[in-house]
Amino acid sequence: MRIDIVTLFPELCDSFLSASILGRARAKNLFEAHCHQIRDYTTNKQKQTDDYPYGGGCGMVLYAQPIADCLREVQRQCAEQGRAKPHVVFLTAAGHPYNEEAAKRLAQYEAVTLVCGHYEGIDERVIEAFGDEEISIGDYVLTGGELASLVVADSVLRLQPGVLAEEKGYQEESYWDGLLEYPQYTRPEVWEGRAVPSVLLTGDHQKIDAWRGQQSRTRTRLRRPDLYEHWCDTHPLTELPKWKRGENMRLVKTEEQWDVAARLFAEGRHDVCKDVCTPLYLDTLTPEHCREELQSERQNGWAFYLHSTKNEADGMVGVCHKTGQISHLFVTSEARGRGIGSKMLDFARKKLAEYEHPTLTVLDTNTRALALYRRMGWRPAGVEAVYDPADDPTAAVYCQELKLRYEAQ
Ligand code: SAM
């Protein structure tokens, strides 16, 4: 790839592209970079690059002519090298917001030319004549386009083959898959009284991946709800895992089935509540207590189903035909990762076929379930309850019970 930067400060840009990871990659010819001085293309005696704006107003505006001539020269050099015509990007505060998707897109071009404005900006006519797009690196105003062009150059060049030691290096980072990255830790194990999360020391890569995925989804949902929404929408679970031989769903009817359902319910709720409820509340989650709760819900129109694999019960779900609600969707920890939750949710929704928009609730801390629901077409429909340790003796941390509503995908 070839990157050209058209600027009033070529030395500044060039020194950045010569340092650290990009500098080493440039020295190895993994990409080509050229920084051009706009002033060298002026045709007036004073080598003036700017003038007062037509119509008045403060500041100065860069002339179209030197920038146009510089861009023609870059085009000529690219043609001489047998390259495609460069894709021309003007860095402007009014441009399209820049993100990793744009970086991936720009990284596909053989040549990209980045034009930096200064003072009040650039004569609009040269942008119209040469610009393929305008990019803004954020909702703030810089004194010049140099930092913006370097931000774009850096994010694009690091995607070029060989620039980073491993391709995985960028594929696991924030934004690559639409989510923010999980937190990172290095030695020592305990720093100023703060320990590294113990799961990272287990050496169990399945557990570590699960923890990192959960951290990544939680961070994104809390810090960047816009990204999280987009991720859910662009990663739909449209294909459900297939039902396997030996797998079935049974209505809870017999005493034995009620016992099993009560055990799964107690385990499942304990798991969901363990980080957000007080030990006092967790102690109440006995199978006996849960059995009573299920029985009383049954009186109110709820029906419960057990999922079994080879006669071993490993999941449960409840549906209420009176209200169109789904609840108590639990999969035992040993059976997770086999798609049982999504199959049971689909099963329960279809049981409520008379409701176009069935509902369910989920704690906002249960990111595994939230992600599953969102990806299966369930959308936020308000807050059902708030658990605040300040006024709720069962709550250990502040959390919300979110209501979700099924919207056909
Ligand atoms: N008058 C312009 C406006 O209000 O949009 C701002 C001009 S700014 C002071 C000077 C130059 O900095 C711009 O021409 C542009 O190249 C660059 N610049 C400023 N903010 C930027 C941003 N958020 N993203 C990309 N470039 C920016």
Short mmCIF file of C-alpha atoms and ligand atoms in Angstrom, two decimals:
data_model
loop_
_atom_site.label_atom_id
_atom_site.label_comp_id
_atom_site.label_asym_id
_atom_site.label_seq_id
_atom_site.Cartn_x
_atom_site.Cartn_y
_atom_site.Cartn_z
CA MET A 1 0.00 0.00 0.00
CA ARG A 2 1.07 3.60 -0.62
CA ILE A 3 -0.02 6.46 1.66
CA ASP A 4 0.51 10.10 0.70
CA ILE A 5 -0.07 12.98 3.08
CA VAL A 6 -0.58 16.46 1.64
CA THR A 7 0.19 18.98 4.37
CA LEU A 8 1.85 22.21 5.47
CA PHE A 9 3.86 20.12 8.00
CA PRO A 10 5.37 17.15 6.14
CA GLU A 11 8.26 16.73 8.62
CA LEU A 12 5.85 16.29 11.50
CA CYS A 13 3.92 13.58 9.64
CA ASP A 14 7.04 11.92 8.32
CA SER A 15 8.62 11.63 11.78
CA PHE A 16 5.52 9.89 13.14
CA LEU A 17 5.52 7.41 10.26
CA SER A 18 9.22 6.69 10.89
CA ALA A 19 8.83 5.76 14.56
CA SER A 20 8.02 2.55 16.41
CA ILE A 21 5.96 -0.23 14.76
CA LEU A 22 5.11 1.79 11.63
CA GLY A 23 8.70 2.99 11.29
CA ARG A 24 10.03 -0.59 11.36
CA ALA A 25 7.39 -1.74 8.87
CA ARG A 26 8.18 1.21 6.59
CA ALA A 27 11.90 0.38 6.71
CA LYS A 28 11.02 -3.16 5.62
CA ASN A 29 8.96 -1.74 2.71
CA LEU A 30 5.74 -3.27 4.04
CA PHE A 31 4.15 0.00 2.89
CA GLU A 32 5.26 3.22 1.20
CA ALA A 33 4.60 6.65 2.73
CA HIS A 34 5.25 10.11 1.24
CA CYS A 35 4.58 13.45 2.88
CA HIS A 36 4.19 16.44 0.53
CA GLN A 37 4.62 20.13 1.33
CA ILE A 38 1.67 22.09 -0.08
CA ARG A 39 3.85 25.24 -0.20
CA ASP A 40 6.11 23.58 -2.82
CA TYR A 41 3.20 23.67 -5.27
CA THR A 42 2.32 27.37 -4.94
CA THR A 43 2.72 29.53 -8.05
CA ASN A 44 2.90 32.93 -6.35
CA LYS A 45 6.23 34.62 -5.54
CA GLN A 46 5.63 34.71 -1.77
CA LYS A 47 4.75 31.00 -1.71
CA GLN A 48 1.56 31.97 0.01
CA THR A 49 -0.81 29.05 0.61
CA ASP A 50 -3.92 30.82 1.94
CA ASP A 51 -6.09 33.89 1.62
CA TYR A 52 -9.08 35.64 3.18
CA PRO A 53 -12.43 33.91 2.80
CA TYR A 54 -14.88 35.27 0.24
CA GLY A 55 -17.88 36.73 2.07
CA GLY A 56 -15.76 37.75 5.05
CA GLY A 57 -15.34 36.07 8.38
CA CYS A 58 -12.33 35.28 10.51
CA GLY A 59 -9.30 33.19 9.59
CA MET A 60 -7.73 32.16 6.31
CA VAL A 61 -8.61 29.51 3.74
CA LEU A 62 -6.11 27.29 1.88
CA TYR A 63 -5.95 27.88 -1.90
CA ALA A 64 -7.31 25.18 -4.20
CA GLN A 65 -4.47 25.43 -6.76
CA PRO A 66 -1.42 24.16 -4.80
CA ILE A 67 -3.39 21.28 -3.33
CA ALA A 68 -4.78 20.36 -6.77
CA ASP A 69 -1.30 20.43 -8.33
CA CYS A 70 0.11 18.33 -5.48
CA LEU A 71 -2.68 15.76 -5.93
CA ARG A 72 -2.00 15.63 -9.68
CA GLU A 73 1.66 14.95 -8.92
CA VAL A 74 0.72 12.11 -6.54
CA GLN A 75 -1.58 10.68 -9.24
CA ARG A 76 1.28 10.89 -11.75
CA GLN A 77 3.69 9.08 -9.40
CA CYS A 78 1.14 6.33 -8.72
CA ALA A 79 0.53 5.87 -12.45
CA GLU A 80 4.29 5.69 -13.01
CA GLN A 81 4.48 2.90 -10.42
CA GLY A 82 1.67 1.08 -12.20
CA ARG A 83 -0.66 1.64 -9.23
CA ALA A 84 -4.37 2.41 -9.31
CA LYS A 85 -5.46 6.06 -9.03
CA PRO A 86 -5.20 6.99 -5.34
CA HIS A 87 -8.32 7.26 -3.22
CA VAL A 88 -8.36 10.88 -1.98
CA VAL A 89 -9.51 11.66 1.56
CA PHE A 90 -9.90 15.19 2.89
CA LEU A 91 -9.65 15.40 6.68
CA THR A 92 -12.33 17.84 7.78
CA ALA A 93 -14.21 18.47 11.01
CA ALA A 94 -17.42 18.21 8.96
CA GLY A 95 -16.52 14.85 7.41
CA HIS A 96 -17.96 11.38 8.03
CA PRO A 97 -17.15 10.03 11.50
CA TYR A 98 -14.18 7.68 11.33
CA ASN A 99 -14.21 4.16 12.77
CA GLU A 100 -12.63 0.71 12.42
CA GLU A 101 -15.01 -0.22 9.61
CA ALA A 102 -13.71 2.77 7.63
CA ALA A 103 -10.12 1.77 8.47
CA LYS A 104 -10.75 -1.76 7.12
CA ARG A 105 -12.34 -0.29 3.99
CA LEU A 106 -9.46 2.16 3.33
CA ALA A 107 -6.93 -0.62 3.95
CA GLN A 108 -8.19 -2.30 0.76
CA TYR A 109 -6.99 0.52 -1.53
CA GLU A 110 -3.66 0.27 -3.27
CA ALA A 111 -3.05 3.99 -2.67
CA VAL A 112 -4.70 6.47 -0.32
CA THR A 113 -3.95 10.21 -0.25
CA LEU A 114 -4.79 12.16 2.89
CA VAL A 115 -5.19 15.93 2.59
CA CYS A 116 -4.76 18.07 5.71
CA GLY A 117 -6.48 21.41 6.04
CA HIS A 118 -5.29 24.27 8.22
CA TYR A 119 -6.54 27.66 9.47
CA GLU A 120 -10.26 27.87 8.58
CA GLY A 121 -10.04 24.99 6.12
CA ILE A 122 -9.66 24.41 2.39
CA ASP A 123 -11.33 26.02 -0.65
CA GLU A 124 -14.39 23.79 -1.15
CA ARG A 125 -13.85 23.55 -4.92
CA VAL A 126 -10.72 21.41 -4.63
CA ILE A 127 -12.58 19.05 -2.29
CA GLU A 128 -15.38 18.79 -4.88
CA ALA A 129 -12.94 18.26 -7.73
CA PHE A 130 -10.59 15.70 -6.13
CA GLY A 131 -12.16 14.33 -2.95
CA ASP A 132 -13.49 10.79 -2.85
CA GLU A 133 -14.59 11.32 0.73
CA GLU A 134 -14.25 13.58 3.78
CA ILE A 135 -13.40 12.09 7.15
CA SER A 136 -13.66 13.55 10.65
CA ILE A 137 -11.84 11.77 13.48
CA GLY A 138 -14.26 13.03 16.12
CA ASP A 139 -16.69 15.68 17.20
CA TYR A 140 -14.11 18.33 18.07
CA VAL A 141 -12.01 20.80 16.12
CA LEU A 142 -8.24 20.52 15.67
CA THR A 143 -5.97 23.33 14.50
CA GLY A 144 -4.93 21.27 11.48
CA GLY A 145 -5.56 17.97 9.70
CA GLU A 146 -2.14 16.47 10.49
CA LEU A 147 -3.13 14.58 13.64
CA ALA A 148 -6.30 13.42 11.89
CA SER A 149 -4.38 12.17 8.86
CA LEU A 150 -1.94 10.33 11.14
CA VAL A 151 -4.80 8.73 13.02
CA VAL A 152 -6.18 7.45 9.73
CA ALA A 153 -2.75 6.42 8.42
CA ASP A 154 -1.90 4.55 11.64
CA SER A 155 -5.19 2.67 11.85
CA VAL A 156 -5.01 1.70 8.16
CA LEU A 157 -1.34 0.80 7.99
CA ARG A 158 -1.44 -1.47 11.05
CA LEU A 159 -3.90 -3.62 9.09
CA GLN A 160 -1.41 -4.18 6.28
CA PRO A 161 -0.01 -7.70 6.18
CA GLY A 162 3.17 -8.07 8.23
CA VAL A 163 2.94 -4.72 10.05
CA LEU A 164 1.80 -6.32 13.29
CA ALA A 165 3.58 -9.46 14.42
CA GLU A 166 0.33 -11.47 14.36
CA GLU A 167 -2.92 -10.94 12.49
CA LYS A 168 -4.71 -11.96 15.68
CA GLY A 169 -3.16 -8.82 17.20
CA TYR A 170 -5.75 -6.59 15.60
CA GLN A 171 -8.58 -9.10 15.31
CA GLU A 172 -8.96 -9.31 19.07
CA GLU A 173 -8.89 -5.60 19.66
CA SER A 174 -11.69 -3.15 20.34
CA TYR A 175 -14.04 -2.47 17.42
CA TRP A 176 -12.76 -5.27 15.17
CA ASP A 177 -15.83 -7.39 15.76
CA GLY A 178 -17.98 -4.44 16.80
CA LEU A 179 -17.31 -4.80 20.55
CA LEU A 180 -14.89 -3.09 22.93
CA GLU A 181 -11.98 -5.17 24.17
CA TYR A 182 -11.96 -6.92 27.56
CA PRO A 183 -9.58 -5.55 30.26
CA GLN A 184 -5.92 -6.61 30.04
CA TYR A 185 -3.46 -7.40 32.87
CA THR A 186 0.24 -8.18 33.15
CA ARG A 187 2.71 -8.89 35.95
CA PRO A 188 2.73 -8.68 38.95
CA GLU A 189 -0.22 -10.83 40.01
CA VAL A 190 -1.04 -8.37 42.78
CA TRP A 191 -0.27 -4.68 42.29
CA GLU A 192 -0.82 -2.24 45.18
CA GLY A 193 -3.39 -4.61 46.67
CA ARG A 194 -5.25 -5.20 43.40
CA ALA A 195 -5.23 -8.80 42.18
CA VAL A 196 -5.53 -9.98 38.59
CA PRO A 197 -8.95 -11.69 38.05
CA SER A 198 -8.37 -15.26 39.17
CA VAL A 199 -9.82 -16.85 36.01
CA LEU A 200 -6.85 -15.51 34.02
CA LEU A 201 -4.48 -17.58 36.15
CA THR A 202 -6.31 -20.88 35.66
CA GLY A 203 -4.77 -21.77 32.30
CA ASP A 204 -8.25 -22.96 31.23
CA HIS A 205 -8.63 -21.27 27.85
CA GLN A 206 -12.29 -22.05 27.46
CA LYS A 207 -13.03 -20.34 30.76
CA ILE A 208 -10.73 -17.43 29.93
CA ASP A 209 -12.40 -16.92 26.54
CA ALA A 210 -15.84 -17.04 28.16
CA TRP A 211 -14.77 -14.48 30.78
CA ARG A 212 -13.24 -12.19 28.18
CA GLY A 213 -16.34 -12.42 25.96
CA GLN A 214 -18.53 -11.53 28.90
CA GLN A 215 -16.33 -8.57 29.88
CA SER A 216 -16.30 -7.39 26.30
CA ARG A 217 -20.11 -7.49 25.96
CA THR A 218 -20.68 -5.84 29.35
CA ARG A 219 -18.23 -3.02 28.67
CA THR A 220 -19.70 -2.36 25.28
CA ARG A 221 -23.27 -2.39 26.57
CA LEU A 222 -22.47 -0.02 29.43
CA ARG A 223 -19.99 2.29 27.74
CA ARG A 224 -21.21 2.27 24.16
CA PRO A 225 -24.87 1.26 23.97
CA ASP A 226 -24.88 2.41 20.32
CA LEU A 227 -22.18 -0.12 19.40
CA TYR A 228 -23.84 -2.83 21.45
CA GLU A 229 -27.18 -2.35 19.66
CA HIS A 230 -25.40 -2.48 16.34
CA TRP A 231 -23.50 -5.63 17.33
CA CYS A 232 -26.72 -7.38 18.36
CA ASP A 233 -28.37 -6.36 15.11
CA THR A 234 -25.46 -7.44 12.95
CA HIS A 235 -24.88 -10.75 14.72
CA PRO A 236 -28.37 -12.24 14.65
CA LEU A 237 -28.86 -15.86 15.63
CA THR A 238 -31.06 -16.65 12.68
CA GLU A 239 -29.93 -20.26 12.43
CA LEU A 240 -30.75 -22.25 15.48
CA PRO A 241 -28.65 -25.26 16.35
CA LYS A 242 -30.38 -28.46 15.24
CA TRP A 243 -32.22 -30.65 17.72
CA LYS A 244 -30.15 -33.74 18.32
CA ARG A 245 -31.17 -37.33 18.77
CA GLY A 246 -31.88 -38.02 22.44
CA GLU A 247 -32.86 -34.39 23.08
CA ASN A 248 -36.40 -33.45 24.08
CA MET A 249 -38.66 -30.93 25.83
CA ARG A 250 -41.28 -32.23 28.27
CA LEU A 251 -44.04 -30.44 30.13
CA VAL A 252 -43.41 -30.62 33.89
CA LYS A 253 -46.22 -32.83 35.21
CA THR A 254 -45.05 -35.57 37.56
CA GLU A 255 -43.79 -35.06 41.11
CA GLU A 256 -40.37 -36.20 40.00
CA GLN A 257 -40.35 -33.61 37.19
CA TRP A 258 -41.37 -30.85 39.65
CA ASP A 259 -38.41 -31.84 41.84
CA VAL A 260 -36.02 -31.66 38.90
CA ALA A 261 -37.46 -28.31 37.74
CA ALA A 262 -37.12 -26.91 41.28
CA ARG A 263 -33.49 -28.03 41.43
CA LEU A 264 -32.65 -26.48 38.03
CA PHE A 265 -34.49 -23.29 38.96
CA ALA A 266 -32.60 -22.99 42.26
CA GLU A 267 -29.25 -23.60 40.54
CA GLY A 268 -30.03 -21.26 37.65
CA ARG A 269 -31.25 -18.40 39.79
CA HIS A 270 -28.32 -18.82 42.15
CA ASP A 271 -25.97 -18.53 39.21
CA VAL A 272 -27.67 -15.39 37.85
CA CYS A 273 -27.89 -13.75 41.29
CA LYS A 274 -24.57 -14.77 42.83
CA ASP A 275 -22.76 -11.54 41.95
CA VAL A 276 -25.64 -9.15 42.54
CA CYS A 277 -27.56 -10.41 45.59
CA THR A 278 -26.68 -10.65 49.26
CA PRO A 279 -25.68 -14.05 50.75
CA LEU A 280 -28.85 -13.80 52.83
CA TYR A 281 -30.98 -13.85 49.69
CA LEU A 282 -28.87 -16.55 48.02
CA ASP A 283 -29.45 -18.78 51.06
CA THR A 284 -33.21 -18.64 50.41
CA LEU A 285 -32.75 -20.19 46.96
CA THR A 286 -33.27 -23.77 48.10
CA PRO A 287 -34.97 -26.33 45.83
CA GLU A 288 -37.82 -26.52 48.36
CA HIS A 289 -38.43 -22.77 48.24
CA CYS A 290 -38.14 -22.72 44.46
CA ARG A 291 -40.59 -25.62 44.15
CA GLU A 292 -43.15 -23.60 46.13
CA GLU A 293 -42.57 -20.59 43.88
CA LEU A 294 -43.01 -22.68 40.71
CA GLN A 295 -46.19 -24.26 42.08
CA SER A 296 -47.70 -20.91 42.92
CA GLU A 297 -46.80 -19.61 39.45
CA ARG A 298 -48.48 -22.66 37.97
CA GLN A 299 -51.70 -21.55 39.75
CA ASN A 300 -51.32 -18.26 37.89
CA GLY A 301 -51.21 -19.78 34.44
CA TRP A 302 -47.55 -20.73 34.04
CA ALA A 303 -46.41 -23.95 32.38
CA PHE A 304 -42.84 -25.24 32.72
CA TYR A 305 -40.82 -27.42 30.38
CA LEU A 306 -37.72 -29.46 31.02
CA HIS A 307 -35.06 -29.97 28.40
CA SER A 308 -33.24 -33.31 28.56
CA THR A 309 -30.32 -34.77 26.71
CA LYS A 310 -30.30 -38.57 26.83
CA ASN A 311 -32.73 -38.55 29.78
CA GLU A 312 -30.56 -36.11 31.74
CA ALA A 313 -32.44 -32.87 32.52
CA ASP A 314 -30.15 -29.95 31.66
CA GLY A 315 -32.44 -26.98 31.05
CA MET A 316 -35.82 -25.49 31.84
CA VAL A 317 -38.10 -22.71 30.67
CA GLY A 318 -41.51 -21.36 31.70
CA VAL A 319 -44.27 -19.77 29.60
CA CYS A 320 -47.44 -17.99 30.69
CA HIS A 321 -50.37 -18.18 28.28
CA LYS A 322 -52.31 -15.63 30.34
CA THR A 323 -49.74 -12.86 29.94
CA GLY A 324 -47.51 -13.88 27.02
CA GLN A 325 -44.39 -14.00 29.21
CA ILE A 326 -41.41 -16.33 29.15
CA SER A 327 -39.34 -16.89 32.28
CA HIS A 328 -36.97 -19.20 34.16
CA LEU A 329 -34.83 -20.00 31.15
CA PHE A 330 -31.89 -21.88 32.64
CA VAL A 331 -29.28 -24.26 31.31
CA THR A 332 -27.02 -26.17 33.71
CA SER A 333 -23.41 -25.00 33.65
CA GLU A 334 -22.24 -28.37 32.26
CA ALA A 335 -24.64 -28.17 29.31
CA ARG A 336 -23.80 -24.60 28.26
CA GLY A 337 -22.33 -23.81 24.87
CA ARG A 338 -24.44 -26.41 23.03
CA GLY A 339 -27.19 -24.03 21.91
CA ILE A 340 -29.75 -25.44 24.36
CA GLY A 341 -30.73 -21.97 25.62
CA SER A 342 -31.52 -20.69 22.13
CA LYS A 343 -33.49 -23.82 21.26
CA MET A 344 -35.55 -23.58 24.47
CA LEU A 345 -36.19 -19.87 23.92
CA ASP A 346 -37.37 -20.55 20.38
CA PHE A 347 -39.52 -23.42 21.67
CA ALA A 348 -41.09 -21.21 24.38
CA ARG A 349 -41.82 -18.38 21.95
CA LYS A 350 -43.51 -20.77 19.56
CA LYS A 351 -45.58 -22.13 22.47
CA LEU A 352 -46.91 -18.60 22.84
CA ALA A 353 -47.87 -18.42 19.18
CA GLU A 354 -51.03 -16.50 20.10
CA TYR A 355 -48.82 -13.54 21.14
CA GLU A 356 -47.15 -11.54 18.39
CA HIS A 357 -44.82 -9.88 20.91
CA PRO A 358 -44.20 -12.10 23.92
CA THR A 359 -42.05 -10.56 26.68
CA LEU A 360 -39.43 -11.67 29.17
CA THR A 361 -37.21 -10.00 31.73
CA VAL A 362 -33.50 -10.28 32.35
CA LEU A 363 -31.04 -8.71 34.80
CA ASP A 364 -28.79 -6.23 33.05
CA THR A 365 -25.82 -8.02 34.65
CA ASN A 366 -26.68 -11.30 32.92
CA THR A 367 -24.85 -10.44 29.74
CA ARG A 368 -24.78 -13.99 28.42
CA ALA A 369 -28.58 -14.16 28.41
CA LEU A 370 -28.97 -10.56 27.24
CA ALA A 371 -26.75 -11.17 24.24
CA LEU A 372 -28.65 -14.37 23.38
CA TYR A 373 -32.04 -12.63 23.60
CA ARG A 374 -30.97 -9.61 21.63
CA ARG A 375 -29.50 -11.76 18.90
CA MET A 376 -32.68 -13.78 18.69
CA GLY A 377 -34.82 -10.74 17.99
CA TRP A 378 -35.75 -9.55 21.49
CA ARG A 379 -35.66 -5.80 21.90
CA PRO A 380 -35.62 -3.51 25.00
CA ALA A 381 -39.07 -2.51 26.22
CA GLY A 382 -38.30 -0.66 29.44
CA VAL A 383 -37.10 -1.38 32.95
CA GLU A 384 -39.22 -3.84 34.93
CA ALA A 385 -37.53 -3.33 38.33
CA VAL A 386 -34.52 -1.69 39.94
CA TYR A 387 -32.51 -3.41 42.69
CA ASP A 388 -30.67 -0.86 44.77
CA PRO A 389 -28.70 -1.90 47.89
CA ALA A 390 -29.73 1.46 49.42
CA ASP A 391 -33.34 0.35 49.77
CA ASP A 392 -33.39 -3.36 48.93
CA PRO A 393 -31.90 -5.71 51.55
CA THR A 394 -31.56 -8.52 48.95
CA ALA A 395 -29.43 -6.44 46.55
CA ALA A 396 -25.63 -6.45 46.85
CA VAL A 397 -25.03 -4.19 43.85
CA TYR A 398 -27.22 -1.82 41.87
CA CYS A 399 -28.79 -3.53 38.88
CA GLN A 400 -31.87 -3.37 36.71
CA GLU A 401 -34.29 -5.98 35.52
CA LEU A 402 -34.85 -5.17 31.86
CA LYS A 403 -38.00 -6.03 29.97
CA LEU A 404 -37.52 -7.35 26.45
CA ARG A 405 -40.16 -7.81 23.76
CA TYR A 406 -39.94 -10.15 20.80
CA GLU A 407 -39.82 -8.38 17.45
CA ALA A 408 -39.89 -10.69 14.45
CA GLN A 409 -36.49 -10.69 12.72
N1 SAM B 1 -13.55 25.81 9.92
C1 SAM B 1 -13.56 24.38 10.10
C2 SAM B 1 -14.90 23.94 10.66
O1 SAM B 1 -15.50 24.68 11.43
O2 SAM B 1 -15.32 22.81 10.35
C3 SAM B 1 -12.46 23.93 11.04
C4 SAM B 1 -11.12 24.11 10.47
S1 SAM B 1 -9.89 23.43 11.49
C5 SAM B 1 -9.50 24.75 12.54
C6 SAM B 1 -8.50 23.28 10.46
C7 SAM B 1 -8.31 21.91 9.85
O3 SAM B 1 -8.14 20.94 10.85
C8 SAM B 1 -9.43 21.41 8.98
O4 SAM B 1 -9.38 21.93 7.69
C9 SAM B 1 -9.21 19.93 9.00
O5 SAM B 1 -8.28 19.51 8.05
C10 SAM B 1 -8.60 19.70 10.37
N2 SAM B 1 -9.57 19.19 11.36
C11 SAM B 1 -10.06 19.85 12.41
N3 SAM B 1 -10.87 19.09 13.13
C12 SAM B 1 -10.89 17.88 12.54
C13 SAM B 1 -11.55 16.66 12.82
N4 SAM B 1 -12.35 16.51 13.86
N5 SAM B 1 -11.33 15.61 11.99
C14 SAM B 1 -10.52 15.74 10.92
N6 SAM B 1 -9.87 16.89 10.61
C15 SAM B 1 -10.05 17.94 11.40
#
